[in-house]
């Protein structure tokens, strides 16, 4: 997918595209690495996180061509990875680290997985405990922080109630079942998280059933070399939707976006807030629905976001919270404590930064409460290198003309290469 060159012809509504879906890019690269032969991935995200996945696969002996915007990525897989010296550095990518550990659990090698300072603070016991139950040997035992050393081999079937609803945890354990050829049954405690792994596995003939709250994987399929296309990233599209709702210009069309319902629930929340949003579905790619999102400026009102909605909104809450600060009334996000262990303490930083800008936002237990206002916001936002915070607050400044300064907008390259340039171009075109 294009990045900073993504703006299409300026028609009405104005049309843009977002880079390839981050979650799907990670998963397709990892599945291609396990397939015996050459696979091709079109539209892959070229961000820093995706490059981390490609880099660790190369260290394991998998041939992965360079990730460049607009180019096919060619992956020559090897179901048995090559032993190597040193460690596998996942950068800032929690998805890379967690999904990779699931695959390594079945490999007859010993590997140490690490990451940058932020990633080394993120909890890992939620995957190392069940991987140990499957037969992987992990050091330190019960390790909850990177670096973690894992010695893989033959795995046992797993039946496991997850401590949190998490696509990364679920994906890790399903990938362990895929690579190890063993059944896996999982239960998410508070709502289903995004289901990209399940959809991709089904596309390759694996049985993945959901019944009575359990997700049951059976190793019935066969992973063959493939050619796939990555749709536009729904979470990246959320920032452009947010810009369109706050801007003074006309409607904005974000085209060829993934419309997986476990990724687009934020559109339903925004409709409850009074947003004018329409969706035009197109086609499916490897089980993933794709289409266009059209958003228009309008007045927003506060809403209550329930606990069971959060797993399908977790990456979009920064954008929703920023929009809530411009809505009429109060918005409450229930049970968002998981935001504390993302790339930053997103929960604390959201409330802190909104307060610095002059908005009224408070953390009450694990809830985030945002009081809307129409007063101008101004000040310096501290992101601690968190790409989603940086993009959400930069949208607020660009769309409403407030004096909002973001300390590190360059970190948006983690998931959305070219975002600052695209946002600036949209702001200029709406003047």
PDB file of N, CA, C and O in Angstrom, residues 1 26 74 96 103 119 160 290 311 342 410:
ATOM      1  N   UNK A   1       0.856  -1.198   0.000  1.00  0.00           N
ATOM      2  CA  UNK A   1       0.000   0.000   0.000  1.00  0.00           C
ATOM      3  C   UNK A   1       0.889   1.244   0.000  1.00  0.00           C
ATOM      4  O   UNK A   1       1.962   1.254   0.602  1.00  0.00           O
ATOM      5  N   UNK A  26       2.026  -9.020   9.716  1.00  0.00           N
ATOM      6  CA  UNK A  26       2.799  -9.889  10.610  1.00  0.00           C
ATOM      7  C   UNK A  26       2.435 -11.351  10.392  1.00  0.00           C
ATOM      8  O   UNK A  26       3.307 -12.223  10.250  1.00  0.00           O
ATOM      9  N   UNK A  74       8.608 -11.239  -1.217  1.00  0.00           N
ATOM     10  CA  UNK A  74       8.774 -12.661  -1.524  1.00  0.00           C
ATOM     11  C   UNK A  74       9.416 -13.348  -0.330  1.00  0.00           C
ATOM     12  O   UNK A  74      10.472 -12.924   0.161  1.00  0.00           O
ATOM     13  N   UNK A  96       5.263  -9.108  17.003  1.00  0.00           N
ATOM     14  CA  UNK A  96       6.388  -9.927  16.550  1.00  0.00           C
ATOM     15  C   UNK A  96       6.852 -10.857  17.658  1.00  0.00           C
ATOM     16  O   UNK A  96       6.989 -12.069  17.459  1.00  0.00           O
ATOM     17  N   UNK A 103       5.591 -19.778  17.596  1.00  0.00           N
ATOM     18  CA  UNK A 103       6.176 -20.639  16.563  1.00  0.00           C
ATOM     19  C   UNK A 103       7.439 -21.314  17.071  1.00  0.00           C
ATOM     20  O   UNK A 103       7.658 -22.518  16.848  1.00  0.00           O
ATOM     21  N   UNK A 119       9.355  -2.583  24.882  1.00  0.00           N
ATOM     22  CA  UNK A 119       8.879  -3.955  24.735  1.00  0.00           C
ATOM     23  C   UNK A 119       9.342  -4.826  25.903  1.00  0.00           C
ATOM     24  O   UNK A 119       8.625  -5.741  26.323  1.00  0.00           O
ATOM     25  N   UNK A 160      -6.996 -23.959  27.474  1.00  0.00           N
ATOM     26  CA  UNK A 160      -6.498 -22.863  28.312  1.00  0.00           C
ATOM     27  C   UNK A 160      -7.499 -21.721  28.364  1.00  0.00           C
ATOM     28  O   UNK A 160      -8.025 -21.295  27.329  1.00  0.00           O
ATOM     29  N   UNK A 290     -13.218  -6.405   2.809  1.00  0.00           N
ATOM     30  CA  UNK A 290     -12.530  -5.168   2.412  1.00  0.00           C
ATOM     31  C   UNK A 290     -13.547  -4.212   1.813  1.00  0.00           C
ATOM     32  O   UNK A 290     -14.547  -4.632   1.224  1.00  0.00           O
ATOM     33  N   UNK A 311     -12.103  -5.207  24.049  1.00  0.00           N
ATOM     34  CA  UNK A 311     -11.135  -6.009  23.280  1.00  0.00           C
ATOM     35  C   UNK A 311     -11.121  -5.712  21.788  1.00  0.00           C
ATOM     36  O   UNK A 311     -10.071  -5.817  21.145  1.00  0.00           O
ATOM     37  N   UNK A 342       0.546  -1.249  27.175  1.00  0.00           N
ATOM     38  CA  UNK A 342       0.796  -1.157  25.745  1.00  0.00           C
ATOM     39  C   UNK A 342       2.190  -0.559  25.533  1.00  0.00           C
ATOM     40  O   UNK A 342       3.050  -0.656  26.389  1.00  0.00           O
ATOM     41  N   UNK A 410       7.399  11.480  14.729  1.00  0.00           N
ATOM     42  CA  UNK A 410       8.144  10.528  13.903  1.00  0.00           C
ATOM     43  C   UNK A 410       7.860   9.090  14.300  1.00  0.00           C
ATOM     44  O   UNK A 410       7.960   8.177  13.479  1.00  0.00           O
TER      45      UNK A 410
END
